[in-house]
Short mmCIF file of C-alpha atoms and ligand atoms in Angstrom, two decimals:
data_model
loop_
_atom_site.label_atom_id
_atom_site.label_comp_id
_atom_site.label_asym_id
_atom_site.label_seq_id
_atom_site.Cartn_x
_atom_site.Cartn_y
_atom_site.Cartn_z
CA UNK A 1 -0.03 0.00 0.04
CA UNK A 2 1.19 3.47 -1.01
CA UNK A 3 -0.02 6.66 0.72
CA UNK A 4 -1.76 7.61 -2.52
CA UNK A 5 -3.72 4.38 -2.77
CA UNK A 6 -7.47 4.65 -2.30
CA UNK A 7 -9.15 1.73 -0.54
CA UNK A 8 -12.78 1.91 0.51
CA UNK A 9 -15.02 -0.46 2.40
CA UNK A 10 -18.59 -0.32 1.13
CA UNK A 11 -21.85 -1.46 2.69
CA UNK A 12 -25.25 -2.20 1.06
CA UNK A 13 -28.31 -2.84 3.17
CA UNK A 14 -31.22 -1.10 1.38
CA UNK A 15 -33.50 -4.08 0.93
CA UNK A 16 -32.94 -7.83 1.58
CA UNK A 17 -29.29 -8.39 0.70
CA UNK A 18 -26.60 -7.62 3.28
CA UNK A 19 -23.41 -7.01 1.43
CA UNK A 20 -19.89 -5.62 1.80
CA UNK A 21 -17.13 -4.97 -0.76
CA UNK A 22 -13.58 -3.56 -0.68
CA UNK A 23 -12.30 -1.56 -3.69
CA UNK A 24 -8.68 -0.60 -4.11
CA UNK A 25 -7.82 2.16 -6.64
CA UNK A 26 -11.07 1.60 -8.54
CA UNK A 27 -10.67 -2.14 -8.76
CA UNK A 28 -13.25 -4.25 -6.80
CA UNK A 29 -11.46 -6.81 -4.67
CA UNK A 30 -14.50 -8.74 -3.53
CA UNK A 31 -18.30 -8.73 -3.23
CA UNK A 32 -19.66 -10.52 -0.23
CA UNK A 33 -23.41 -11.01 -0.18
CA UNK A 34 -25.65 -12.61 2.47
CA UNK A 35 -29.10 -13.27 0.99
CA UNK A 36 -31.94 -13.26 3.46
CA UNK A 37 -34.05 -16.32 2.88
CA UNK A 38 -36.41 -15.51 5.83
CA UNK A 39 -38.82 -13.61 3.51
CA UNK A 40 -39.61 -16.57 1.21
CA UNK A 41 -42.40 -17.93 3.40
CA UNK A 42 -44.11 -14.54 3.52
CA UNK A 43 -44.35 -13.98 -0.29
CA UNK A 44 -42.35 -10.72 -0.17
CA UNK A 45 -39.78 -8.69 1.81
CA UNK A 46 -40.95 -8.14 5.38
CA UNK A 47 -39.21 -4.81 6.44
CA UNK A 48 -38.86 -5.57 10.13
CA UNK A 49 -37.31 -8.99 9.36
CA UNK A 50 -35.00 -7.42 6.84
CA UNK A 51 -33.68 -5.02 9.52
CA UNK A 52 -33.08 -7.87 11.92
CA UNK A 53 -31.34 -9.97 9.44
CA UNK A 54 -29.03 -7.02 8.41
CA UNK A 55 -28.11 -6.65 12.10
CA UNK A 56 -27.04 -10.31 12.30
CA UNK A 57 -25.36 -10.49 8.93
CA UNK A 58 -23.53 -7.16 8.65
CA UNK A 59 -20.46 -7.74 10.96
CA UNK A 60 -19.61 -11.28 9.51
CA UNK A 61 -20.07 -9.95 5.97
CA UNK A 62 -17.83 -6.91 6.66
CA UNK A 63 -15.21 -9.11 8.29
CA UNK A 64 -15.10 -11.42 5.34
CA UNK A 65 -14.78 -8.61 2.95
CA UNK A 66 -11.91 -7.01 4.87
CA UNK A 67 -10.21 -10.35 5.48
CA UNK A 68 -10.43 -11.52 1.91
CA UNK A 69 -9.16 -8.19 0.51
CA UNK A 70 -5.80 -8.79 2.19
CA UNK A 71 -5.93 -5.23 3.65
CA UNK A 72 -6.13 -4.44 7.34
CA UNK A 73 -8.72 -2.11 8.82
CA UNK A 74 -6.18 0.67 9.34
CA UNK A 75 -5.30 0.66 5.66
CA UNK A 76 -8.83 1.67 4.64
CA UNK A 77 -9.06 5.27 3.24
CA UNK A 78 -12.89 5.60 3.71
CA UNK A 79 -16.13 3.78 4.38
CA UNK A 80 -19.16 4.07 2.13
CA UNK A 81 -22.86 3.11 2.62
CA UNK A 82 -26.20 3.17 0.76
CA UNK A 83 -28.14 6.21 2.03
CA UNK A 84 -31.26 5.43 -0.11
CA UNK A 85 -33.63 4.71 -1.68
CA UNK A 86 -34.71 1.70 0.31
CA UNK A 87 -36.47 0.38 3.43
CA UNK A 88 -35.84 2.80 6.24
CA UNK A 89 -35.11 0.13 8.91
CA UNK A 90 -32.81 -1.77 6.62
CA UNK A 91 -30.90 1.41 5.57
CA UNK A 92 -30.54 2.45 9.25
CA UNK A 93 -28.39 -0.68 9.96
CA UNK A 94 -25.86 0.03 7.20
CA UNK A 95 -25.78 3.86 7.96
CA UNK A 96 -25.32 3.32 11.68
CA UNK A 97 -22.52 0.85 11.14
CA UNK A 98 -20.66 3.12 8.54
CA UNK A 99 -20.91 6.14 10.79
CA UNK A 100 -19.53 4.30 13.70
CA UNK A 101 -16.73 2.74 11.60
CA UNK A 102 -15.77 6.16 10.19
CA UNK A 103 -15.78 7.85 13.60
CA UNK A 104 -13.80 5.09 15.28
CA UNK A 105 -11.12 4.96 12.49
CA UNK A 106 -11.21 8.74 11.80
CA UNK A 107 -11.72 8.25 8.13
CA UNK A 108 -14.10 9.92 5.65
CA UNK A 109 -17.76 8.68 5.24
CA UNK A 110 -19.23 8.45 1.74
CA UNK A 111 -22.95 8.23 1.12
CA UNK A 112 -24.09 6.52 -2.08
CA UNK A 113 -27.41 6.65 -3.92
CA UNK A 114 -28.42 3.01 -4.59
CA UNK A 115 -29.94 3.82 -8.08
CA UNK A 116 -26.73 5.68 -9.17
CA UNK A 117 -24.81 2.58 -7.89
CA UNK A 118 -26.83 0.23 -10.10
CA UNK A 119 -25.81 2.26 -13.12
CA UNK A 120 -22.15 2.43 -12.01
CA UNK A 121 -22.10 -1.43 -11.81
CA UNK A 122 -21.15 -0.98 -15.49
CA UNK A 123 -17.73 0.39 -14.49
CA UNK A 124 -16.69 -2.64 -12.32
CA UNK A 125 -15.47 -4.63 -15.30
CA UNK A 126 -14.82 -4.19 -19.05
CA UNK A 127 -16.38 -3.41 -21.49
CA UNK A 128 -17.54 -0.03 -20.05
CA UNK A 129 -20.15 2.18 -21.76
CA UNK A 130 -19.04 5.52 -23.24
CA UNK A 131 -20.76 8.70 -22.14
CA UNK A 132 -23.55 9.64 -22.66
CA UNK A 133 -25.40 6.36 -22.45
CA UNK A 134 -28.94 5.38 -21.47
CA UNK A 135 -29.39 2.92 -18.73
CA UNK A 136 -32.60 1.02 -18.21
CA UNK A 137 -32.59 0.07 -14.53
CA UNK A 138 -35.12 -2.62 -13.70
CA UNK A 139 -35.41 -4.13 -10.24
CA UNK A 140 -38.01 -5.27 -7.68
CA UNK A 141 -38.21 -1.63 -6.37
CA UNK A 142 -37.52 0.51 -9.43
CA UNK A 143 -37.95 1.00 -13.12
CA UNK A 144 -36.04 3.94 -14.53
CA UNK A 145 -34.57 5.23 -17.80
CA UNK A 146 -31.46 7.16 -16.90
CA UNK A 147 -29.43 9.41 -19.13
CA UNK A 148 -25.86 9.08 -17.88
CA UNK A 149 -23.62 12.03 -18.81
CA UNK A 150 -20.75 11.15 -16.47
CA UNK A 151 -20.05 8.93 -13.52
CA UNK A 152 -21.88 11.11 -11.07
CA UNK A 153 -24.04 13.20 -13.48
CA UNK A 154 -27.27 11.29 -14.22
CA UNK A 155 -30.78 12.35 -15.18
CA UNK A 156 -33.91 10.27 -14.79
CA UNK A 157 -35.68 10.69 -18.09
CA UNK A 158 -38.57 8.16 -17.43
CA UNK A 159 -39.78 6.02 -14.61
CA UNK A 160 -42.63 3.97 -13.39
CA UNK A 161 -45.64 5.79 -11.85
CA UNK A 162 -46.78 2.79 -9.82
CA UNK A 163 -45.24 -0.75 -9.56
CA UNK A 164 -41.68 -1.60 -10.57
CA UNK A 165 -41.35 -4.15 -13.38
CA UNK A 166 -39.84 -6.69 -10.87
CA UNK A 167 -42.89 -6.19 -8.70
CA UNK A 168 -45.11 -6.98 -11.75
CA UNK A 169 -43.11 -10.23 -12.37
CA UNK A 170 -43.43 -11.20 -8.64
CA UNK A 171 -47.14 -10.28 -8.23
CA UNK A 172 -48.35 -11.97 -11.40
CA UNK A 173 -46.20 -15.05 -10.40
CA UNK A 174 -48.09 -15.10 -7.14
CA UNK A 175 -51.35 -15.12 -9.04
CA UNK A 176 -50.03 -18.20 -10.79
CA UNK A 177 -49.36 -19.77 -7.45
CA UNK A 178 -45.58 -19.52 -7.81
CA UNK A 179 -43.42 -18.83 -4.68
CA UNK A 180 -41.56 -15.51 -4.04
CA UNK A 181 -39.61 -14.19 -5.84
CA UNK A 182 -41.49 -15.37 -8.85
CA UNK A 183 -39.54 -13.40 -11.54
CA UNK A 184 -36.92 -16.04 -12.11
CA UNK A 185 -39.66 -18.73 -12.27
CA UNK A 186 -41.63 -16.90 -14.86
CA UNK A 187 -38.45 -16.64 -16.79
CA UNK A 188 -37.88 -20.36 -16.50
CA UNK A 189 -41.37 -21.53 -17.47
CA UNK A 190 -41.52 -18.94 -20.26
CA UNK A 191 -38.76 -20.65 -22.13
CA UNK A 192 -41.18 -23.55 -22.88
CA UNK A 193 -44.21 -21.42 -23.70
CA UNK A 194 -45.70 -19.47 -26.55
CA UNK A 195 -45.51 -15.65 -25.90
CA UNK A 196 -48.58 -15.07 -28.17
CA UNK A 197 -50.78 -17.64 -26.52
CA UNK A 198 -52.67 -15.06 -24.46
CA UNK A 199 -52.81 -11.36 -24.86
CA UNK A 200 -52.15 -9.19 -21.85
CA UNK A 201 -52.25 -5.39 -22.04
CA UNK A 202 -49.29 -3.28 -23.07
CA UNK A 203 -49.81 -0.05 -21.13
CA UNK A 204 -48.55 3.10 -22.81
CA UNK A 205 -47.93 6.11 -20.54
CA UNK A 206 -47.16 9.58 -21.62
CA UNK A 207 -43.61 10.69 -22.19
CA UNK A 208 -41.01 8.10 -21.18
CA UNK A 209 -42.92 6.89 -18.10
CA UNK A 210 -44.07 3.36 -17.30
CA UNK A 211 -47.00 1.80 -15.51
CA UNK A 212 -46.94 -1.86 -14.48
CA UNK A 213 -50.12 -2.07 -12.23
CA UNK A 214 -52.56 -2.68 -15.11
CA UNK A 215 -51.09 -6.09 -16.16
CA UNK A 216 -51.50 -7.45 -12.60
CA UNK A 217 -55.20 -6.67 -12.59
CA UNK A 218 -55.61 -8.00 -16.09
CA UNK A 219 -54.01 -11.27 -15.21
CA UNK A 220 -56.10 -11.47 -12.03
CA UNK A 221 -59.40 -11.14 -13.93
CA UNK A 222 -58.29 -13.34 -16.74
CA UNK A 223 -57.43 -16.14 -14.46
CA UNK A 224 -60.54 -15.76 -12.38
CA UNK A 225 -62.69 -16.25 -15.50
CA UNK A 226 -60.66 -19.10 -16.90
CA UNK A 227 -60.53 -20.91 -13.54
CA UNK A 228 -64.32 -20.83 -13.29
CA UNK A 229 -64.57 -22.92 -16.41
CA UNK A 230 -61.45 -25.10 -15.88
CA UNK A 231 -60.03 -25.42 -12.34
CA UNK A 232 -56.85 -26.87 -13.87
CA UNK A 233 -56.37 -23.86 -16.23
CA UNK A 234 -53.15 -22.64 -14.64
CA UNK A 235 -51.31 -25.96 -14.36
CA UNK A 236 -52.39 -26.94 -18.00
CA UNK A 237 -51.15 -23.55 -19.42
CA UNK A 238 -48.36 -22.50 -17.03
CA UNK A 239 -45.67 -22.13 -19.66
CA UNK A 240 -47.91 -20.15 -22.08
CA UNK A 241 -49.14 -17.94 -19.28
CA UNK A 242 -45.57 -17.17 -18.10
CA UNK A 243 -44.35 -16.60 -21.72
CA UNK A 244 -47.33 -14.25 -22.50
CA UNK A 245 -47.01 -12.18 -19.24
CA UNK A 246 -43.16 -11.87 -19.83
CA UNK A 247 -43.79 -10.90 -23.39
CA UNK A 248 -46.04 -7.91 -22.40
CA UNK A 249 -43.63 -6.72 -19.71
CA UNK A 250 -40.63 -6.86 -22.10
CA UNK A 251 -42.57 -5.02 -24.80
CA UNK A 252 -43.49 -2.25 -22.30
CA UNK A 253 -39.85 -1.91 -21.30
CA UNK A 254 -38.53 -1.88 -24.82
CA UNK A 255 -41.15 0.51 -26.37
CA UNK A 256 -40.01 3.35 -24.03
CA UNK A 257 -36.32 2.49 -24.46
CA UNK A 258 -36.74 2.85 -28.21
CA UNK A 259 -38.40 6.26 -27.76
CA UNK A 260 -35.63 7.36 -25.32
CA UNK A 261 -32.99 6.40 -27.98
CA UNK A 262 -34.82 8.35 -30.64
CA UNK A 263 -35.30 11.49 -28.33
CA UNK A 264 -31.75 11.66 -27.10
CA UNK A 265 -29.86 10.32 -30.13
CA UNK A 266 -27.79 8.05 -27.92
CA UNK A 267 -26.70 4.62 -29.17
CA UNK A 268 -24.81 3.38 -26.10
CA UNK A 269 -27.44 1.37 -24.10
CA UNK A 270 -27.04 -0.40 -20.74
CA UNK A 271 -29.37 -2.39 -18.44
CA UNK A 272 -29.03 -2.83 -14.74
CA UNK A 273 -30.96 -4.25 -11.78
CA UNK A 274 -32.27 -7.72 -10.89
CA UNK A 275 -34.73 -7.97 -13.79
CA UNK A 276 -31.84 -7.65 -16.28
CA UNK A 277 -31.14 -11.28 -15.41
CA UNK A 278 -34.33 -12.16 -17.37
CA UNK A 279 -33.30 -14.34 -20.37
CA UNK A 280 -36.17 -13.11 -22.56
CA UNK A 281 -35.29 -9.45 -21.89
CA UNK A 282 -31.53 -10.21 -22.62
CA UNK A 283 -32.22 -11.98 -25.84
CA UNK A 284 -34.93 -9.55 -27.17
CA UNK A 285 -32.75 -6.58 -26.27
CA UNK A 286 -29.70 -8.16 -27.81
CA UNK A 287 -31.46 -8.76 -31.12
CA UNK A 288 -32.91 -5.25 -30.99
CA UNK A 289 -29.52 -3.68 -30.35
CA UNK A 290 -27.98 -5.72 -33.29
CA UNK A 291 -30.83 -4.57 -35.58
CA UNK A 292 -30.55 -0.97 -34.50
CA UNK A 293 -26.78 -0.72 -34.40
CA UNK A 294 -26.66 0.08 -30.60
CA UNK A 295 -23.80 -0.93 -28.33
CA UNK A 296 -25.36 -2.93 -25.60
CA UNK A 297 -23.92 -3.40 -22.06
CA UNK A 298 -25.21 -6.04 -19.70
CA UNK A 299 -23.30 -6.50 -16.36
CA UNK A 300 -22.54 -9.84 -14.83
CA UNK A 301 -25.52 -11.29 -12.93
CA UNK A 302 -23.66 -10.76 -9.58
CA UNK A 303 -23.49 -7.03 -10.29
CA UNK A 304 -27.19 -6.83 -11.52
CA UNK A 305 -28.83 -7.71 -8.27
CA UNK A 306 -28.21 -5.74 -5.08
CA UNK A 307 -24.54 -5.83 -4.13
CA UNK A 308 -21.91 -3.76 -2.36
CA UNK A 309 -19.45 -3.80 -5.33
CA UNK A 310 -21.58 -1.27 -7.13
CA UNK A 311 -21.69 0.89 -3.95
CA UNK A 312 -17.86 0.64 -3.74
CA UNK A 313 -17.60 1.71 -7.46
CA UNK A 314 -19.79 4.79 -6.83
CA UNK A 315 -17.84 5.57 -3.63
CA UNK A 316 -14.53 5.58 -5.52
CA UNK A 317 -15.70 8.25 -7.88
CA UNK A 318 -17.11 10.29 -4.97
CA UNK A 319 -13.78 9.89 -3.15
CA UNK A 320 -11.86 11.25 -6.13
CA UNK A 321 -14.17 14.39 -6.01
CA UNK A 322 -13.72 14.73 -2.21
CA UNK A 323 -17.52 14.32 -1.87
CA UNK A 324 -17.80 13.22 1.75
CA UNK A 325 -20.70 13.15 4.28
CA UNK A 326 -20.85 14.49 7.79
CA UNK A 327 -21.32 12.10 10.72
CA UNK A 328 -24.92 13.39 11.26
CA UNK A 329 -26.16 12.05 7.92
CA UNK A 330 -29.37 10.04 8.05
CA UNK A 331 -30.93 7.51 5.63
CA UNK A 332 -33.34 8.75 2.90
CA UNK A 333 -35.81 6.09 2.07
CA UNK A 334 -37.06 7.96 -1.02
CA UNK A 335 -33.72 9.37 -2.15
CA UNK A 336 -33.71 10.61 -5.77
CA UNK A 337 -30.89 10.41 -8.31
O1 KG4 B 401 -32.20 -5.59 -8.07
P1 KG4 B 401 -32.87 -6.62 -7.35
O2 KG4 B 401 -32.08 -7.87 -6.91
O3 KG4 B 401 -33.40 -6.12 -5.97
C1 KG4 B 401 -34.05 -4.92 -5.82
O4 KG4 B 401 -35.32 -4.93 -6.02
O5 KG4 B 401 -33.46 -3.83 -5.66
O6 KG4 B 401 -34.21 -7.20 -8.08
C2 KG4 B 401 -34.99 -8.13 -7.60
C3 KG4 B 401 -36.14 -8.40 -8.62
C4 KG4 B 401 -37.24 -9.27 -8.15
O7 KG4 B 401 -38.42 -8.71 -8.46
C5 KG4 B 401 -37.02 -10.57 -8.97
O8 KG4 B 401 -38.23 -11.28 -9.20
C6 KG4 B 401 -36.50 -9.98 -10.26
O9 KG4 B 401 -35.60 -8.93 -9.90
N1 KG4 B 401 -35.74 -10.98 -11.04
C7 KG4 B 401 -36.23 -11.47 -12.26
C8 KG4 B 401 -35.27 -12.37 -12.69
N2 KG4 B 401 -34.26 -12.46 -11.78
C9 KG4 B 401 -34.61 -11.59 -10.72
N3 KG4 B 401 -37.33 -11.12 -12.93
C10 KG4 B 401 -37.49 -11.76 -14.06
N4 KG4 B 401 -36.61 -12.71 -14.61
C11 KG4 B 401 -35.54 -13.03 -13.85
N5 KG4 B 401 -34.65 -13.90 -14.40
ZN1 ZN B 402 -31.42 -2.52 -6.20
#
């Protein structure tokens, strides 16, 4: 270690993953994630249980990140944390830990916006997008089109007005009787199904905004009617139902992405967030990008879902700018980009 080296410990605790990462001079050394399985039996994330699990998991996760980095605690230049958006109780665990760590080691504290970090996951490994680029961030909590002008200069140009697309995957999966989180299961069954078997609505909002609440209601009423006639309707048509629901969701995402590309004249396109793991979205977008001549960037799955490596990446850029927080910083559950 040189005195000019920049090493940062980063913490992520905004939802149901407790994660820690160490970054050295902009290179992520590790990404330790403890997934909370406690929520599975409740069909969604239970905020109070998330906070408790973060309290249990955080210290071991941090210890593992520091240990496997090969650095010692006193070699760390700063500590970073997710300030928001996220669940208040979950965020509080990470914020409190980071503040105490910064105070006890007398090192700078860096707050990170979780949504900026999802975008900056693209800078963890090559190939990296060139500025300006458009990032479609799709997760269980958010659906945003972001115009990225520089590492820390981003503008939300479109977003959902109600549910996030991941929520639409999970809620429709629940209507099909699938366990939480249902997104990956819809993806799995959709591979065997016909996307045109059933027609679900493709909601078009004004501007570049999204709405995903309509499809949930449409699926609910459709299933109710079909089940009255045939109680085995879901099991007999599961693959086609999943493929048709997924088709509508992907169409909604891509219609606005195409409009954004047209409006902003940008051909560097990225996707981020847990839903970017969806194989239908990946293949449709890859074909679309090839047809339109866009350069498409999809991060490794590990960096798509919630993780501290992306928080570390954002913190590195903030460190370079000397953008530090004071020790009286508090979480912001609805923090904006
Ligand atoms: O980014 P993420 O891990 O957590 C946040 O919400 O911040 O995203 C989780 C969401 C869940 O809604 C999950 O169902 C969805 O991503 N998801 C998928 C797939 N993998 C994860 N949705 C569709 N297809 C997938 N393969
Ligand atoms: Zn996230």
